PDB file of C-alpha atoms in Angstrom:
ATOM      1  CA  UNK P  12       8.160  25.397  14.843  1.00  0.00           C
ATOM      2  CA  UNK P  13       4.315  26.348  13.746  1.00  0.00           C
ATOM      3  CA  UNK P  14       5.732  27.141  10.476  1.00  0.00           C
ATOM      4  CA  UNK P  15       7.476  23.928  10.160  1.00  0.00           C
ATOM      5  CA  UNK P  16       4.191  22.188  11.085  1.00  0.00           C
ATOM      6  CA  UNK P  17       2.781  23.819   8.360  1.00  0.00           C
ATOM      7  CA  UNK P  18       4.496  22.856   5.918  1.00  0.00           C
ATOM      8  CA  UNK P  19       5.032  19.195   6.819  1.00  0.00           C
ATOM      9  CA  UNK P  20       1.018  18.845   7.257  1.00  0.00           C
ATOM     10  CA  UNK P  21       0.860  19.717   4.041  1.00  0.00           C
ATOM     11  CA  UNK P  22       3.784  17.699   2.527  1.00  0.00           C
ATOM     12  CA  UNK P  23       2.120  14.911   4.456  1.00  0.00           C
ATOM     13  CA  UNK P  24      -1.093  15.546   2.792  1.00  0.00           C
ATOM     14  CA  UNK P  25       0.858  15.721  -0.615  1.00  0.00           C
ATOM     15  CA  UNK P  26       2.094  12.645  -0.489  1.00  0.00           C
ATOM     16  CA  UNK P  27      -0.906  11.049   0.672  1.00  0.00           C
ATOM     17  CA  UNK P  28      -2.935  12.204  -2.664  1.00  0.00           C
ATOM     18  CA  UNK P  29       0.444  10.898  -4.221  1.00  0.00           C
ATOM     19  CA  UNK P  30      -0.727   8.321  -7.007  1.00  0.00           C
ATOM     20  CA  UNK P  31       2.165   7.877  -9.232  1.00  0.00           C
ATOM     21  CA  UNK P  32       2.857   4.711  -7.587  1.00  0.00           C
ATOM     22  CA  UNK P  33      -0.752   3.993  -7.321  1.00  0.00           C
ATOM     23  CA  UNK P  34      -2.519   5.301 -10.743  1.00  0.00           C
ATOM     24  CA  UNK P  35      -6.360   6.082 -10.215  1.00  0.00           C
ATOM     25  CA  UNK P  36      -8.743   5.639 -12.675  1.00  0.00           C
ATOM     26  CA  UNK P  37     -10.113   8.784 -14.071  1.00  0.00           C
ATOM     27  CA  UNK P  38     -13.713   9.037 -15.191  1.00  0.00           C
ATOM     28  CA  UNK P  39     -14.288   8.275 -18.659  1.00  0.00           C
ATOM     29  CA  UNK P  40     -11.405   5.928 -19.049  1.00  0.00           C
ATOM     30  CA  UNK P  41     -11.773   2.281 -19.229  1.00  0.00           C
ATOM     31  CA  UNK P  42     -10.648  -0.624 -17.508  1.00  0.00           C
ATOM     32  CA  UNK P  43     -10.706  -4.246 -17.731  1.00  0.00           C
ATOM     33  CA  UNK P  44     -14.669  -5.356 -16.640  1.00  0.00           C
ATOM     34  CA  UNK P  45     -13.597  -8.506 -15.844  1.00  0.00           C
ATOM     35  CA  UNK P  46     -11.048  -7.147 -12.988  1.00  0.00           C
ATOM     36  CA  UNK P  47     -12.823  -4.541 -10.986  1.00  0.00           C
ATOM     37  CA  UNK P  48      -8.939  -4.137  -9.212  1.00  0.00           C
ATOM     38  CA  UNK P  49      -7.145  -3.548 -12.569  1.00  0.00           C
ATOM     39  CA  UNK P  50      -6.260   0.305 -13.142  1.00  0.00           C
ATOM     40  CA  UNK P  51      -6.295   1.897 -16.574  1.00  0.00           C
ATOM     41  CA  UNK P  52      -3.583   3.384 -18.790  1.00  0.00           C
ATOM     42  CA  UNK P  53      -3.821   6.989 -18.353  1.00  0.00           C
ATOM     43  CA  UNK P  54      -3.402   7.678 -22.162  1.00  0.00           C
ATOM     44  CA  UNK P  55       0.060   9.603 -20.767  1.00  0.00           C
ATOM     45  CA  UNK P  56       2.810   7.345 -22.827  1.00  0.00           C
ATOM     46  CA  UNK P  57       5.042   5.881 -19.452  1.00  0.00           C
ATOM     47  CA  UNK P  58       8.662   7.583 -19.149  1.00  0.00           C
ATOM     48  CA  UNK P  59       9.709   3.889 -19.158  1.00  0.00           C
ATOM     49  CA  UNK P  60       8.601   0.360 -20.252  1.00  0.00           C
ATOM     50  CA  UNK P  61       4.889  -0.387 -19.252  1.00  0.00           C
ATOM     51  CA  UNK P  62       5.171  -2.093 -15.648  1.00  0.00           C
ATOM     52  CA  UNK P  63       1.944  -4.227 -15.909  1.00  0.00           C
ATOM     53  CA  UNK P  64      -1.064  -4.634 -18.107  1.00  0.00           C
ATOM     54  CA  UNK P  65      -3.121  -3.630 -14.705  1.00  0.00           C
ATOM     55  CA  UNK P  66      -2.236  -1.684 -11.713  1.00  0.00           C
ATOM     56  CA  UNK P  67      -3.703  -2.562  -8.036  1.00  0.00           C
ATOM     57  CA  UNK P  68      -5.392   0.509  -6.535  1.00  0.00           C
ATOM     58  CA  UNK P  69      -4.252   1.816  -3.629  1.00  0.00           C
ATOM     59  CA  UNK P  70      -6.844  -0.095  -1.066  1.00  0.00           C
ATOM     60  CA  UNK P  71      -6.489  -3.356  -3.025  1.00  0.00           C
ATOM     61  CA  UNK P  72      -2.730  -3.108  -2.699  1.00  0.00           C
ATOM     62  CA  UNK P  73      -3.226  -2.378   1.248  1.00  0.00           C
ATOM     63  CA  UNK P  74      -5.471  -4.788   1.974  1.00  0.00           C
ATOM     64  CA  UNK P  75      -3.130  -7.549   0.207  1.00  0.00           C
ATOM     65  CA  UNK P  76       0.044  -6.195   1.975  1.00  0.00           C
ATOM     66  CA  UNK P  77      -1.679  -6.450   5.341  1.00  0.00           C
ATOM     67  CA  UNK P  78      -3.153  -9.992   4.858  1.00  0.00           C
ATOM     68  CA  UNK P  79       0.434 -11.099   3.057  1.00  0.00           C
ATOM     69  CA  UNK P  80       1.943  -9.370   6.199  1.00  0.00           C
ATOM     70  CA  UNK P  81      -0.589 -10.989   8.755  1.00  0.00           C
ATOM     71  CA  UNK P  82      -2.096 -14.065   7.550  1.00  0.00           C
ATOM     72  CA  UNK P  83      -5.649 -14.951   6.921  1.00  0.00           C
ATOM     73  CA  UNK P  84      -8.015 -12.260   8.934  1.00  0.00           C
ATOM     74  CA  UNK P  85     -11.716 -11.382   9.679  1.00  0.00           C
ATOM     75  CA  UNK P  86     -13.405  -8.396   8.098  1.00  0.00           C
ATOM     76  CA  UNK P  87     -13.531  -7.191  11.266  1.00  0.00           C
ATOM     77  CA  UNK P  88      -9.824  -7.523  12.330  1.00  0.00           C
ATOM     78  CA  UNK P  89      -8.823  -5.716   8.673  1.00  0.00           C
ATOM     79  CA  UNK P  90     -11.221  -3.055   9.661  1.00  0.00           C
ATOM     80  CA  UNK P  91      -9.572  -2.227  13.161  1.00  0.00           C
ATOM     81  CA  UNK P  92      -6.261  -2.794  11.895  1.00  0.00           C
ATOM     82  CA  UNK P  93      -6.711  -0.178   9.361  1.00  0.00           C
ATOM     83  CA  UNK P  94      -9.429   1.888  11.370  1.00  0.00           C
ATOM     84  CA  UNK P  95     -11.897   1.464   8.236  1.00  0.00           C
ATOM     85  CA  UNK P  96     -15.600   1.095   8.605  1.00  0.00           C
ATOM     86  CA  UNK P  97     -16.457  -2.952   8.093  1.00  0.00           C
ATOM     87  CA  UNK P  98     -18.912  -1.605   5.735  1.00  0.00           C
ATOM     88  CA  UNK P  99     -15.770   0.202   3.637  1.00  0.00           C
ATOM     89  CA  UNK P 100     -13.357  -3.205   4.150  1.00  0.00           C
ATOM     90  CA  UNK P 101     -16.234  -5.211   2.989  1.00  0.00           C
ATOM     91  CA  UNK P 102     -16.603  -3.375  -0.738  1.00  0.00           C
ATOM     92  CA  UNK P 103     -12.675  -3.548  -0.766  1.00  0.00           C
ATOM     93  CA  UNK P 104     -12.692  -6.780   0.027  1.00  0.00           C
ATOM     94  CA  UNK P 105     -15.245  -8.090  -2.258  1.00  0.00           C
ATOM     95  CA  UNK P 106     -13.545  -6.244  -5.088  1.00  0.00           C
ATOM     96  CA  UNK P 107     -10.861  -8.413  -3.972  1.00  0.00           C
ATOM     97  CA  UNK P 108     -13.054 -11.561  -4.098  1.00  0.00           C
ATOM     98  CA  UNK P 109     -14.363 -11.476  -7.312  1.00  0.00           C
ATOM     99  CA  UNK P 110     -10.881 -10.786  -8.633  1.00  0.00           C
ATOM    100  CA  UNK P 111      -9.862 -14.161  -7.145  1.00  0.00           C
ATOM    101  CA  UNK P 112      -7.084 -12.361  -5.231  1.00  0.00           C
ATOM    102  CA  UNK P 113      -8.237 -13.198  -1.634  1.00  0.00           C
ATOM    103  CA  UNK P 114     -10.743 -16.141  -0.883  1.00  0.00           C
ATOM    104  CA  UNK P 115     -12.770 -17.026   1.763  1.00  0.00           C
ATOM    105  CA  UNK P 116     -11.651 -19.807   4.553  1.00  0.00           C
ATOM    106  CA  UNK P 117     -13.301 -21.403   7.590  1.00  0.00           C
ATOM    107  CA  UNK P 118     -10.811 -20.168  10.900  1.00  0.00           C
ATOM    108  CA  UNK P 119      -7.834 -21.885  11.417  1.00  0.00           C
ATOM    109  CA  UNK P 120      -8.575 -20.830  15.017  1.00  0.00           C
ATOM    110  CA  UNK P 121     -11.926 -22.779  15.020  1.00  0.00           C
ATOM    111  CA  UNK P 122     -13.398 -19.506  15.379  1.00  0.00           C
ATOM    112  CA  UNK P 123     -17.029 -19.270  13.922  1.00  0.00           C
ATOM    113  CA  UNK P 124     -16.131 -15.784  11.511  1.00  0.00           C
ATOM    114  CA  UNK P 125     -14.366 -16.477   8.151  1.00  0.00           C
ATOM    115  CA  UNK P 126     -10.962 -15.233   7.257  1.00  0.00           C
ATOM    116  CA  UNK P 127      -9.357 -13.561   3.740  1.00  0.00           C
ATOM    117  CA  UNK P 128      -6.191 -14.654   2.597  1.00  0.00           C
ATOM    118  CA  UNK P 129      -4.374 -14.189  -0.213  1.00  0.00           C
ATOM    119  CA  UNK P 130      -4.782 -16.736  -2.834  1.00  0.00           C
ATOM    120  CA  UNK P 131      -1.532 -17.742  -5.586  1.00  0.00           C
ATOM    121  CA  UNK P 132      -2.683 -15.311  -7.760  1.00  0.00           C
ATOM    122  CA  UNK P 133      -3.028 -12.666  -5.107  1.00  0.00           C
ATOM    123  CA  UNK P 134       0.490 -12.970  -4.570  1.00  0.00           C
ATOM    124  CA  UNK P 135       1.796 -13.045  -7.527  1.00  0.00           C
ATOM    125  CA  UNK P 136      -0.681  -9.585  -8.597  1.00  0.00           C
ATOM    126  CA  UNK P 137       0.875  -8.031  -5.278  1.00  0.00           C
ATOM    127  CA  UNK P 138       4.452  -9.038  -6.389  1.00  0.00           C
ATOM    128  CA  UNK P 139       3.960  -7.414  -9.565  1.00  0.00           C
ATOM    129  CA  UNK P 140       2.674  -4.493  -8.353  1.00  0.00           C
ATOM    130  CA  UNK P 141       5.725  -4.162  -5.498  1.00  0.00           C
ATOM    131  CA  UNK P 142       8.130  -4.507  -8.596  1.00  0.00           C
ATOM    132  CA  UNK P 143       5.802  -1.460 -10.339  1.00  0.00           C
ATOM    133  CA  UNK P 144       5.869   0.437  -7.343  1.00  0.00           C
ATOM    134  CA  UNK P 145       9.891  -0.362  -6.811  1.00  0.00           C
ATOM    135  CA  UNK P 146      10.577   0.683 -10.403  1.00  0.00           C
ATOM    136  CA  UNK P 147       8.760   3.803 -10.152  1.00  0.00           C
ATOM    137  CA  UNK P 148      10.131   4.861  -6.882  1.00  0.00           C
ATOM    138  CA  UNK P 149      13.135   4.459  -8.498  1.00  0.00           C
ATOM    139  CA  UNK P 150      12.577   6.746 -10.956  1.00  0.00           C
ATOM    140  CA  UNK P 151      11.484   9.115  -8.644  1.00  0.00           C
ATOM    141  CA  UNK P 152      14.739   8.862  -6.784  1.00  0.00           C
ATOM    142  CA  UNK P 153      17.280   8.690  -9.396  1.00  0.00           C
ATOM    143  CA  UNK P 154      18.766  11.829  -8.954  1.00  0.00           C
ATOM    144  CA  UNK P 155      19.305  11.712  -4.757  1.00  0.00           C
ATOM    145  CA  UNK P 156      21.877  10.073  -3.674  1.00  0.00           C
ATOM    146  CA  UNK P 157      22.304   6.457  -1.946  1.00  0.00           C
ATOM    147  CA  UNK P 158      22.795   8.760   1.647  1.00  0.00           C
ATOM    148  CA  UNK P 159      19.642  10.807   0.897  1.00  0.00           C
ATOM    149  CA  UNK P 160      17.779   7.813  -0.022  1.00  0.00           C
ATOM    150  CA  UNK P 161      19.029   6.032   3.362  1.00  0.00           C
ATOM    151  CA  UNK P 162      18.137   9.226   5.021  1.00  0.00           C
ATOM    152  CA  UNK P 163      14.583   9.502   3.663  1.00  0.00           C
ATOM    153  CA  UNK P 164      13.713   5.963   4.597  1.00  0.00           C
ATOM    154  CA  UNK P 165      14.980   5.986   8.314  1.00  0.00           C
ATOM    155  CA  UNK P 166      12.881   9.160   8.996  1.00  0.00           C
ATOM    156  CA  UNK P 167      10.200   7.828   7.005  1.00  0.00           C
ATOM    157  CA  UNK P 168       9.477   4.709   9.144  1.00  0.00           C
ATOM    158  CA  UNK P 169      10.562   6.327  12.441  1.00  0.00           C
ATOM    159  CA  UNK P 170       7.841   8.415  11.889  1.00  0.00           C
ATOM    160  CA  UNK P 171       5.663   5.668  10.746  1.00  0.00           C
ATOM    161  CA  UNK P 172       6.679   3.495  14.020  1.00  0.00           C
ATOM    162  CA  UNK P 173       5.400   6.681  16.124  1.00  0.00           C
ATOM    163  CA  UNK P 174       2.304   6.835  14.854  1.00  0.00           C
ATOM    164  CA  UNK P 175       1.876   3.100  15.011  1.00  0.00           C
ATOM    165  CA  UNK P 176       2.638   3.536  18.293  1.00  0.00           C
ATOM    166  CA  UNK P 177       0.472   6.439  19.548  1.00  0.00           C
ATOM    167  CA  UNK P 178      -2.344   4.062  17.692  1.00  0.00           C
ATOM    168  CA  UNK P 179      -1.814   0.743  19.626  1.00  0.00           C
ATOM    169  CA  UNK P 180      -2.009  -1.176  15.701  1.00  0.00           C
ATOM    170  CA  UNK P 181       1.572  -1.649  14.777  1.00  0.00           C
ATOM    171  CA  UNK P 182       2.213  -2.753  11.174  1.00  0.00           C
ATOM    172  CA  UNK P 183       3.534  -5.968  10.754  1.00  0.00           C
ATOM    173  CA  UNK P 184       7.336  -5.470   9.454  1.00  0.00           C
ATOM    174  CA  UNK P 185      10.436  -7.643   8.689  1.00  0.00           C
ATOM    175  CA  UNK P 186      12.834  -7.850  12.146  1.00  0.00           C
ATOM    176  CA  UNK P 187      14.951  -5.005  11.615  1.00  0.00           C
ATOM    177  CA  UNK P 188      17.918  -7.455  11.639  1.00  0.00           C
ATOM    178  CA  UNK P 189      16.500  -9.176   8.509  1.00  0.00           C
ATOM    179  CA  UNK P 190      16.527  -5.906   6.335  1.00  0.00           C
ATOM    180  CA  UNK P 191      19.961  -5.337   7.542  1.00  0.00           C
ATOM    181  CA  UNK P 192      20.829  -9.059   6.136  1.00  0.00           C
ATOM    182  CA  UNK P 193      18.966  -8.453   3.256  1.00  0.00           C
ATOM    183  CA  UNK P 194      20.826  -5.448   2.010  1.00  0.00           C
TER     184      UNK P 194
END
């Protein structure tokens, strides 16, 4: 079992390093000064059709999913749910801003801290970026079969659910019964 542990630590750690379905920007290459979000191309010709002029990294993408997910939150409340310093959520967040992907609003609570949410063009960047994401996953996967894909997924977010769990921050999902309706 060490052995075993072993290797998925470091299968774990592979994937989370993983950034062909998040591109980073490399030093030295440009990107679009008016979108401090926007990724570069990575000079590499794609294996398939360019999926978008600009590419969400990987904490802009997050921090969308969880407020799409969510709702409007506090700095604070996106730090704790994704145990970030506020200082951290706050430069993510303002990248975000100045994008014109999230904006500012007073509490629908009548609370006295202001809340993100997404804005219209928030959610469409996000959607664009899920088809990316989709379409490259896809390629990733095109050899395994609809059972090994199945497979992957169901261990994937059982493992997911127990460390959600053995956190206390669950991730806001679909009802299991409307995946099942969706496929």
């Amino acid at each position: 079992m060490d052995r075993r542990l072993e290797r998925l630590e470091r299968e774990l750690m592979l994937v989370a390093r993983c950034s062909v379905l998040t591109p980073r920007e490399r030093k030295g290459q440009a990107t679009d000064p008016q979108d401090p979000t926007a990724r570069p191309d990575t000079g590499t010709p794609p294996r398939t059709e360019p999926c978008a002029p600009t590419r969400l990294d990987r904490s802009g993408y997050l921090l969308l999913s969880r407020l799409d997910a969510e709702g409007a939150m506090t700095i604070g409340q996106l730090a704790d749910a994704l145990q970030l310093d506020v200082s951290t959520v706050n430069r993510q967040t303002g990248a975000l801003l100045r994008a014109g992907l999230v904006e500012r609003i007073p509490d629908p609570e009548g609370g006295l801290a202001r809340k993100l949410r997404v804005t219209p063009k928030g959610t469409d960047r996000m959607a664009a970026e899920r088809t990316c994401r989709r379409k490259d996953l896809s390629r990733l996967l095109e050899a395994w079969t609809p059972e090994d894909v199945a497979r992957f997924e169901d261990v994937l977010t059982r493992f997911n659910r127990e460390v959600e769990r053995q956190e206390g921050r669950a991730w806001p999902r679909e009802t299991d019964e409307a995946v099942r309706t969706a496929e």
